PDB file of C-alpha atoms in Angstrom:
ATOM      1  CA  GLY A   1     -71.968 121.746 -11.982  1.00 59.00           C
ATOM      2  CA  TYR A   2     -70.501 123.118  -8.202  1.00 59.00           C
ATOM      3  CA  LEU A   3     -73.575 122.308  -6.376  1.00 67.00           C
ATOM      4  CA  ILE A   4     -74.644 119.118  -7.638  1.00 69.00           C
ATOM      5  CA  GLU A   5     -71.642 117.381  -7.875  1.00 66.00           C
ATOM      6  CA  PRO A   6     -71.124 116.755  -3.711  1.00 67.00           C
ATOM      7  CA  LEU A   7     -75.003 115.625  -3.942  1.00 70.00           C
ATOM      8  CA  PHE A   8     -73.618 112.878  -7.043  1.00 71.00           C
ATOM      9  CA  PHE A   9     -71.367 111.421  -5.376  1.00 70.00           C
ATOM     10  CA  ILE A  10     -73.307 110.628  -2.004  1.00 70.00           C
ATOM     11  CA  PHE A  11     -74.733 107.545  -4.096  1.00 70.00           C
ATOM     12  CA  TYR A  12     -71.261 106.374  -4.984  1.00 75.00           C
ATOM     13  CA  ARG A  13     -69.342 106.530  -2.065  1.00 77.00           C
ATOM     14  CA  LYS A  14     -69.108 102.606  -2.207  1.00 78.00           C
ATOM     15  CA  ASN A  15     -67.676 102.632  -5.527  1.00 80.00           C
ATOM     16  CA  GLN A  16     -64.222 102.321  -6.374  1.00 80.00           C
ATOM     17  CA  PHE A  17     -62.716 105.712  -8.010  1.00 78.00           C
ATOM     18  CA  ILE A  18     -59.405 106.065  -9.781  1.00 74.00           C
ATOM     19  CA  THR A  19     -58.008 109.303 -10.205  1.00 72.00           C
ATOM     20  CA  SER A  20     -54.713 110.569 -11.826  1.00 69.00           C
ATOM     21  CA  SER A  21     -53.754 113.130  -9.151  1.00 69.00           C
ATOM     22  CA  GLU A  22     -52.930 113.333  -5.324  1.00 75.00           C
ATOM     23  CA  SER A  23     -54.729 116.662  -5.481  1.00 70.00           C
ATOM     24  CA  THR A  24     -58.015 115.650  -7.119  1.00 73.00           C
ATOM     25  CA  LYS A  25     -57.704 112.539  -4.692  1.00 72.00           C
ATOM     26  CA  ASP A  26     -57.862 114.853  -1.781  1.00 72.00           C
ATOM     27  CA  GLU A  27     -61.049 116.593  -3.531  1.00 75.00           C
ATOM     28  CA  LEU A  28     -63.260 113.431  -3.872  1.00 76.00           C
ATOM     29  CA  VAL A  29     -62.360 112.598  -0.060  1.00 74.00           C
ATOM     30  CA  ARG A  30     -63.584 116.122   0.964  1.00 75.00           C
ATOM     31  CA  LEU A  31     -66.649 115.141  -1.032  1.00 75.00           C
ATOM     32  CA  GLY A  32     -67.521 112.224   0.579  1.00 79.00           C
ATOM     33  CA  ILE A  33     -65.740 109.199  -0.819  1.00 80.00           C
ATOM     34  CA  PRO A  34     -63.566 107.033   1.711  1.00 81.00           C
ATOM     35  CA  LEU A  35     -59.895 107.337   1.430  1.00 80.00           C
ATOM     36  CA  LYS A  36     -59.521 103.579   0.912  1.00 80.00           C
ATOM     37  CA  ASN A  37     -61.954 103.621  -2.036  1.00 77.00           C
ATOM     38  CA  VAL A  38     -59.776 106.459  -3.702  1.00 77.00           C
ATOM     39  CA  ASN A  39     -56.519 104.981  -5.905  1.00 75.00           C
ATOM     40  CA  MET A  40     -54.214 106.973  -7.574  1.00 75.00           C
ATOM     41  CA  VAL A  41     -53.479 105.637 -11.098  1.00 69.00           C
ATOM     42  CA  TYR A  42     -50.930 108.365 -13.448  1.00 71.00           C
ATOM     43  CA  HIS A  43     -51.902 108.828 -16.630  1.00 73.00           C
ATOM     44  CA  GLY A  44     -49.684 107.497 -19.411  1.00 68.00           C
ATOM     45  CA  VAL A  45     -48.422 109.679 -22.226  1.00 81.00           C
ATOM     46  CA  THR A  46     -47.518 108.898 -25.738  1.00 82.00           C
ATOM     47  CA  ILE A  47     -45.033 110.914 -26.961  1.00 87.00           C
ATOM     48  CA  LYS A  48     -44.019 111.736 -30.893  1.00 89.00           C
ATOM     49  CA  LYS A  49     -40.219 111.574 -31.396  1.00 91.00           C
ATOM     50  CA  ILE A  50     -39.234 114.936 -32.980  1.00 94.00           C
ATOM     51  CA  SER A  51     -35.996 115.403 -34.779  1.00 94.00           C
ATOM     52  CA  ASP A  52     -32.886 116.824 -32.948  1.00 93.00           C
ATOM     53  CA  GLN A  53     -32.897 119.267 -36.114  1.00 95.00           C
ATOM     54  CA  VAL A  54     -35.767 120.609 -34.372  1.00 96.00           C
ATOM     55  CA  THR A  55     -34.797 123.205 -31.865  1.00 97.00           C
ATOM     56  CA  LYS A  56     -35.789 126.213 -29.484  1.00 98.00           C
ATOM     57  CA  GLU A  57     -36.807 129.245 -30.901  1.00 98.00           C
ATOM     58  CA  LYS A  58     -33.805 132.223 -31.435  1.00 97.00           C
ATOM     59  CA  ASP A  59     -36.569 134.558 -29.542  1.00 97.00           C
ATOM     60  CA  PRO A  60     -38.039 133.520 -26.292  1.00 98.00           C
ATOM     61  CA  THR A  61     -41.131 131.893 -27.301  1.00 98.00           C
ATOM     62  CA  ILE A  62     -44.126 130.976 -24.657  1.00 98.00           C
ATOM     63  CA  VAL A  63     -46.639 128.352 -25.807  1.00 98.00           C
ATOM     64  CA  PHE A  64     -50.544 128.411 -24.792  1.00 98.00           C
ATOM     65  CA  LEU A  65     -51.907 124.788 -25.728  1.00 98.00           C
ATOM     66  CA  GLY A  66     -55.588 123.629 -24.692  1.00 95.00           C
ATOM     67  CA  ARG A  67     -58.936 125.024 -25.468  1.00 94.00           C
ATOM     68  CA  VAL A  68     -58.939 128.124 -26.160  1.00 96.00           C
ATOM     69  CA  SER A  69     -61.809 129.290 -23.699  1.00 94.00           C
ATOM     70  CA  GLU A  70     -62.256 131.358 -20.459  1.00 92.00           C
ATOM     71  CA  ASP A  71     -62.048 128.172 -17.800  1.00 91.00           C
ATOM     72  CA  LYS A  72     -58.334 127.394 -19.151  1.00 94.00           C
ATOM     73  CA  GLY A  73     -57.541 130.660 -18.841  1.00 96.00           C
ATOM     74  CA  ILE A  74     -56.412 131.957 -22.213  1.00 97.00           C
ATOM     75  CA  LYS A  75     -57.264 135.562 -20.762  1.00 96.00           C
ATOM     76  CA  ASP A  76     -54.747 135.650 -18.274  1.00 97.00           C
ATOM     77  CA  ALA A  77     -52.552 134.351 -20.767  1.00 97.00           C
ATOM     78  CA  LEU A  78     -52.746 137.249 -22.747  1.00 97.00           C
ATOM     79  CA  GLU A  79     -52.936 139.433 -19.740  1.00 97.00           C
ATOM     80  CA  ALA A  80     -49.300 137.650 -19.015  1.00 97.00           C
ATOM     81  CA  PHE A  81     -48.251 137.923 -22.244  1.00 97.00           C
ATOM     82  CA  LYS A  82     -49.103 141.976 -22.508  1.00 96.00           C
ATOM     83  CA  GLU A  83     -47.353 142.701 -19.134  1.00 96.00           C
ATOM     84  CA  LEU A  84     -44.195 140.657 -20.386  1.00 97.00           C
ATOM     85  CA  ASN A  85     -43.501 142.954 -23.368  1.00 94.00           C
ATOM     86  CA  ASN A  86     -42.602 145.605 -20.435  1.00 90.00           C
ATOM     87  CA  ARG A  87     -39.781 143.186 -19.777  1.00 94.00           C
ATOM     88  CA  VAL A  88     -38.604 141.271 -22.641  1.00 96.00           C
ATOM     89  CA  LYS A  89     -37.592 142.086 -25.839  1.00 94.00           C
ATOM     90  CA  ASN A  90     -38.612 140.072 -28.917  1.00 96.00           C
ATOM     91  CA  LEU A  91     -41.082 138.141 -26.891  1.00 98.00           C
ATOM     92  CA  LYS A  92     -43.392 135.875 -28.692  1.00 98.00           C
ATOM     93  CA  PHE A  93     -46.680 134.063 -28.047  1.00 98.00           C
ATOM     94  CA  TRP A  94     -47.913 131.000 -29.484  1.00 98.00           C
ATOM     95  CA  ILE A  95     -51.664 129.682 -28.940  1.00 98.00           C
ATOM     96  CA  VAL A  96     -52.238 126.365 -29.987  1.00 98.00           C
ATOM     97  CA  GLY A  97     -55.804 124.688 -30.052  1.00 97.00           C
ATOM     98  CA  ARG A  98     -59.789 125.128 -30.956  1.00 96.00           C
ATOM     99  CA  GLU A  99     -61.688 128.214 -30.019  1.00 95.00           C
ATOM    100  CA  GLU A 100     -64.686 128.288 -27.203  1.00 87.00           C
ATOM    101  CA  LYS A 101     -66.386 129.745 -30.372  1.00 89.00           C
ATOM    102  CA  GLU A 102     -65.566 131.473 -33.445  1.00 90.00           C
ATOM    103  CA  GLY A 103     -64.395 134.630 -33.084  1.00 92.00           C
ATOM    104  CA  TYR A 104     -63.084 134.384 -29.757  1.00 95.00           C
ATOM    105  CA  LEU A 105     -59.715 134.843 -29.638  1.00 95.00           C
ATOM    106  CA  GLU A 106     -59.921 138.005 -32.099  1.00 94.00           C
ATOM    107  CA  LYS A 107     -62.386 139.489 -29.738  1.00 94.00           C
ATOM    108  CA  LEU A 108     -60.428 139.028 -26.840  1.00 95.00           C
ATOM    109  CA  ILE A 109     -57.275 139.930 -27.798  1.00 95.00           C
ATOM    110  CA  LYS A 110     -58.864 143.702 -28.957  1.00 93.00           C
ATOM    111  CA  LYS A 111     -60.225 143.951 -25.585  1.00 93.00           C
ATOM    112  CA  THR A 112     -57.082 143.162 -23.454  1.00 92.00           C
ATOM    113  CA  GLY A 113     -55.468 146.145 -25.811  1.00 93.00           C
ATOM    114  CA  LEU A 114     -53.040 143.975 -27.338  1.00 95.00           C
ATOM    115  CA  ASP A 115     -53.619 144.528 -31.013  1.00 92.00           C
ATOM    116  CA  LYS A 116     -49.893 146.438 -31.614  1.00 92.00           C
ATOM    117  CA  PHE A 117     -48.601 143.472 -30.296  1.00 94.00           C
ATOM    118  CA  ARG A 118     -50.645 141.285 -32.871  1.00 93.00           C
ATOM    119  CA  PRO A 119     -47.568 140.345 -35.003  1.00 95.00           C
ATOM    120  CA  GLN A 120     -46.055 138.796 -32.082  1.00 97.00           C
ATOM    121  CA  ILE A 121     -48.909 136.901 -31.815  1.00 97.00           C
ATOM    122  CA  LYS A 122     -49.694 133.363 -33.466  1.00 97.00           C
ATOM    123  CA  TYR A 123     -52.940 131.722 -33.501  1.00 97.00           C
ATOM    124  CA  PHE A 124     -52.224 127.750 -34.892  1.00 97.00           C
ATOM    125  CA  ASN A 125     -56.034 126.745 -34.096  1.00 96.00           C
ATOM    126  CA  TYR A 126     -55.602 122.780 -33.582  1.00 95.00           C
ATOM    127  CA  VAL A 127     -53.237 121.038 -34.780  1.00 97.00           C
ATOM    128  CA  ASP A 128     -52.307 117.161 -35.499  1.00 96.00           C
ATOM    129  CA  GLU A 129     -50.299 115.262 -32.955  1.00 96.00           C
ATOM    130  CA  ASP A 130     -46.601 115.931 -34.875  1.00 96.00           C
ATOM    131  CA  LYS A 131     -47.100 119.394 -35.005  1.00 97.00           C
ATOM    132  CA  LYS A 132     -48.007 120.075 -31.328  1.00 98.00           C
ATOM    133  CA  PHE A 133     -45.189 118.108 -30.258  1.00 97.00           C
ATOM    134  CA  GLU A 134     -42.884 120.114 -33.025  1.00 98.00           C
ATOM    135  CA  LEU A 135     -44.187 123.338 -31.087  1.00 98.00           C
ATOM    136  CA  LEU A 136     -43.551 122.247 -27.870  1.00 98.00           C
ATOM    137  CA  LYS A 137     -39.926 121.439 -28.624  1.00 98.00           C
ATOM    138  CA  ARG A 138     -39.474 124.949 -30.000  1.00 98.00           C
ATOM    139  CA  ALA A 139     -41.287 126.793 -27.229  1.00 98.00           C
ATOM    140  CA  TRP A 140     -38.938 128.291 -24.679  1.00 98.00           C
ATOM    141  CA  VAL A 141     -41.934 127.545 -22.211  1.00 98.00           C
ATOM    142  CA  LEU A 142     -45.999 126.335 -21.679  1.00 98.00           C
ATOM    143  CA  ILE A 143     -48.178 128.367 -19.622  1.00 98.00           C
ATOM    144  CA  HIS A 144     -51.008 126.162 -18.407  1.00 97.00           C
ATOM    145  CA  PRO A 145     -53.004 128.990 -16.019  1.00 96.00           C
ATOM    146  CA  SER A 146     -56.785 127.341 -15.592  1.00 94.00           C
ATOM    147  CA  LYS A 147     -58.095 127.644 -12.524  1.00 90.00           C
ATOM    148  CA  LYS A 148     -58.726 124.037 -11.906  1.00 84.00           C
ATOM    149  CA  GLU A 149     -57.255 120.756 -13.508  1.00 85.00           C
ATOM    150  CA  GLY A 150     -58.015 116.962 -13.099  1.00 80.00           C
ATOM    151  CA  TRP A 151     -54.113 116.531 -13.881  1.00 85.00           C
ATOM    152  CA  GLY A 152     -52.646 118.286 -16.665  1.00 89.00           C
ATOM    153  CA  LEU A 153     -51.515 116.055 -19.543  1.00 92.00           C
ATOM    154  CA  THR A 154     -50.214 118.614 -21.716  1.00 95.00           C
ATOM    155  CA  VAL A 155     -47.858 119.532 -18.688  1.00 97.00           C
ATOM    156  CA  ILE A 156     -46.011 116.124 -19.525  1.00 95.00           C
ATOM    157  CA  GLU A 157     -46.364 116.160 -23.391  1.00 97.00           C
ATOM    158  CA  ALA A 158     -44.245 119.194 -22.795  1.00 98.00           C
ATOM    159  CA  ALA A 159     -41.460 118.388 -20.565  1.00 97.00           C
ATOM    160  CA  SER A 160     -40.965 115.581 -23.188  1.00 96.00           C
ATOM    161  CA  GLN A 161     -39.823 118.043 -25.207  1.00 97.00           C
ATOM    162  CA  GLY A 162     -37.625 119.549 -22.567  1.00 97.00           C
ATOM    163  CA  THR A 163     -40.328 122.326 -21.982  1.00 98.00           C
ATOM    164  CA  PRO A 164     -40.989 123.915 -18.690  1.00 98.00           C
ATOM    165  CA  THR A 165     -44.459 124.547 -17.572  1.00 98.00           C
ATOM    166  CA  ILE A 166     -45.600 127.940 -15.470  1.00 98.00           C
ATOM    167  CA  GLY A 167     -48.856 127.302 -14.359  1.00 98.00           C
ATOM    168  CA  TYR A 168     -51.628 128.709 -11.384  1.00 97.00           C
ATOM    169  CA  ASN A 169     -50.711 126.494  -8.318  1.00 96.00           C
ATOM    170  CA  THR A 170     -54.041 124.619  -8.160  1.00 92.00           C
ATOM    171  CA  GLU A 171     -55.389 121.109  -8.375  1.00 86.00           C
ATOM    172  CA  GLY A 172     -54.287 118.749 -10.832  1.00 87.00           C
ATOM    173  CA  LEU A 173     -51.058 121.585 -11.922  1.00 94.00           C
ATOM    174  CA  LYS A 174     -49.633 121.295  -8.505  1.00 92.00           C
ATOM    175  CA  ASP A 175     -49.399 117.484  -8.756  1.00 91.00           C
ATOM    176  CA  SER A 176     -48.277 117.496 -12.521  1.00 94.00           C
ATOM    177  CA  ILE A 177     -45.673 120.163 -12.461  1.00 97.00           C
ATOM    178  CA  LEU A 178     -42.859 120.082  -9.749  1.00 97.00           C
ATOM    179  CA  HIS A 179     -42.159 123.525  -8.311  1.00 98.00           C
ATOM    180  CA  GLU A 180     -38.540 124.785  -8.933  1.00 98.00           C
ATOM    181  CA  LYS A 181     -38.161 121.114 -10.559  1.00 98.00           C
ATOM    182  CA  THR A 182     -40.173 120.935 -14.251  1.00 98.00           C
ATOM    183  CA  GLY A 183     -41.672 124.481 -14.209  1.00 98.00           C
ATOM    184  CA  LEU A 184     -42.871 126.872 -11.843  1.00 98.00           C
ATOM    185  CA  LEU A 185     -46.005 127.420  -9.897  1.00 98.00           C
ATOM    186  CA  ALA A 186     -47.993 130.878  -9.153  1.00 98.00           C
ATOM    187  CA  ASP A 187     -50.421 132.286  -7.493  1.00 98.00           C
ATOM    188  CA  LEU A 188     -53.808 132.569  -9.072  1.00 96.00           C
ATOM    189  CA  ASN A 189     -52.860 136.353 -10.004  1.00 96.00           C
ATOM    190  CA  ILE A 190     -51.238 137.945 -13.148  1.00 96.00           C
ATOM    191  CA  ASN A 191     -48.193 139.535 -11.511  1.00 97.00           C
ATOM    192  CA  SER A 192     -47.890 136.242  -9.879  1.00 98.00           C
ATOM    193  CA  LEU A 193     -48.115 134.284 -13.240  1.00 98.00           C
ATOM    194  CA  THR A 194     -45.599 137.389 -15.050  1.00 98.00           C
ATOM    195  CA  GLY A 195     -43.156 136.991 -12.742  1.00 98.00           C
ATOM    196  CA  ALA A 196     -43.039 133.622 -12.779  1.00 98.00           C
ATOM    197  CA  ILE A 197     -42.888 133.456 -16.496  1.00 98.00           C
ATOM    198  CA  TYR A 198     -40.358 136.299 -16.899  1.00 98.00           C
ATOM    199  CA  ARG A 199     -38.426 134.308 -13.845  1.00 98.00           C
ATOM    200  CA  VAL A 200     -38.023 131.130 -16.211  1.00 98.00           C
ATOM    201  CA  ILE A 201     -37.048 133.014 -19.257  1.00 96.00           C
ATOM    202  CA  SER A 202     -34.898 135.731 -18.189  1.00 97.00           C
ATOM    203  CA  ASP A 203     -32.586 132.776 -15.949  1.00 97.00           C
ATOM    204  CA  LYS A 204     -30.746 130.858 -17.575  1.00 97.00           C
ATOM    205  CA  LYS A 205     -29.604 128.255 -15.245  1.00 98.00           C
ATOM    206  CA  LEU A 206     -32.877 128.194 -13.415  1.00 98.00           C
ATOM    207  CA  TYR A 207     -33.864 127.393 -17.030  1.00 98.00           C
ATOM    208  CA  ASN A 208     -31.425 124.808 -17.583  1.00 98.00           C
ATOM    209  CA  LYS A 209     -32.178 122.829 -14.571  1.00 98.00           C
ATOM    210  CA  LEU A 210     -35.801 122.578 -15.144  1.00 98.00           C
ATOM    211  CA  THR A 211     -35.563 121.157 -18.294  1.00 98.00           C
ATOM    212  CA  VAL A 212     -33.191 119.023 -17.364  1.00 98.00           C
ATOM    213  CA  GLY A 213     -35.807 118.217 -14.748  1.00 98.00           C
ATOM    214  CA  ALA A 214     -38.315 117.727 -17.254  1.00 97.00           C
ATOM    215  CA  LEU A 215     -37.540 115.401 -19.510  1.00 96.00           C
ATOM    216  CA  ASP A 216     -36.631 113.281 -16.340  1.00 96.00           C
ATOM    217  CA  TRP A 217     -39.963 113.731 -14.750  1.00 95.00           C
ATOM    218  CA  ALA A 218     -41.730 112.815 -18.379  1.00 94.00           C
ATOM    219  CA  SER A 219     -40.156 109.733 -19.027  1.00 91.00           C
ATOM    220  CA  LYS A 220     -42.334 108.232 -16.033  1.00 87.00           C
ATOM    221  CA  PHE A 221     -45.342 108.425 -17.231  1.00 85.00           C
ATOM    222  CA  ASP A 222     -45.754 104.901 -19.294  1.00 73.00           C
ATOM    223  CA  TRP A 223     -49.078 103.600 -20.437  1.00 57.00           C
ATOM    224  CA  GLU A 224     -47.986 100.037 -19.804  1.00 62.00           C
ATOM    225  CA  GLU A 225     -47.439 100.741 -16.166  1.00 59.00           C
ATOM    226  CA  SER A 226     -50.718 102.297 -16.065  1.00 53.00           C
ATOM    227  CA  GLN A 227     -52.981  99.289 -17.565  1.00 57.00           C
ATOM    228  CA  GLU A 228     -50.890  97.318 -15.209  1.00 57.00           C
ATOM    229  CA  SER A 229     -52.254  99.353 -12.353  1.00 56.00           C
ATOM    230  CA  LEU A 230     -55.835  99.443 -13.901  1.00 58.00           C
ATOM    231  CA  GLY A 231     -55.823  95.326 -14.200  1.00 61.00           C
ATOM    232  CA  ASP A 232     -55.639  95.312 -10.064  1.00 54.00           C
ATOM    233  CA  ASP A 233     -58.592  92.835  -8.891  1.00 50.00           C
ATOM    234  CA  ARG A 234     -59.852  95.730  -7.235  1.00 47.00           C
ATOM    235  CA  TYR A 235     -61.051  97.292 -10.630  1.00 44.00           C
ATOM    236  CA  SER A 236     -62.221  94.032 -12.201  1.00 41.00           C
ATOM    237  CA  THR A 237     -66.097  93.873 -10.997  1.00 38.00           C
TER     238      THR A 237
END
């Protein structure tokens, strides 16, 4: 894919492109697409209204939401959870999403030496939209340790529930996560990821700041505005 992709774009240099993040826009330009042909249109977000009676968990709870696969960073998430158990009492880890293949998560838990922490790990598999937003609202933080993303829609979904995100400082995520405002960006290693998570869940003042910032950030993403942008004459041919 990495080898073929640059060749693929050569044939479409004169076409108009739409992307949802500045970093992906920059990447398209690096691949040879003229800057004037790359246009940024934010995703809208469909947000489920969750009852005000649903509140944050009593114990610190981190959630991973997405495909349970290597490229989405589940191994790094488990490693960070393992390290955090040395510093955080009663820590819980929720994993939400379909496995890459059946039994993959169980094998990974054993491989990372997390058997003794199994009671603190809960795997929800795939859930419907109502349950997804409920879990996002109850969790303290979302962790998104993917090494590459086009944007990071789950970041905005979590933000809509007042839940900050900790992710890697990489394409897409460095646009959907506003560092020090709606979450934290970590260097691409376990120590940095672990430190960022610990900082957020242990610093109440920072956490409250990120929660307010996340709610404000999520309110800016509207499907009607996205649709109006897509209705531009540039995209009508």
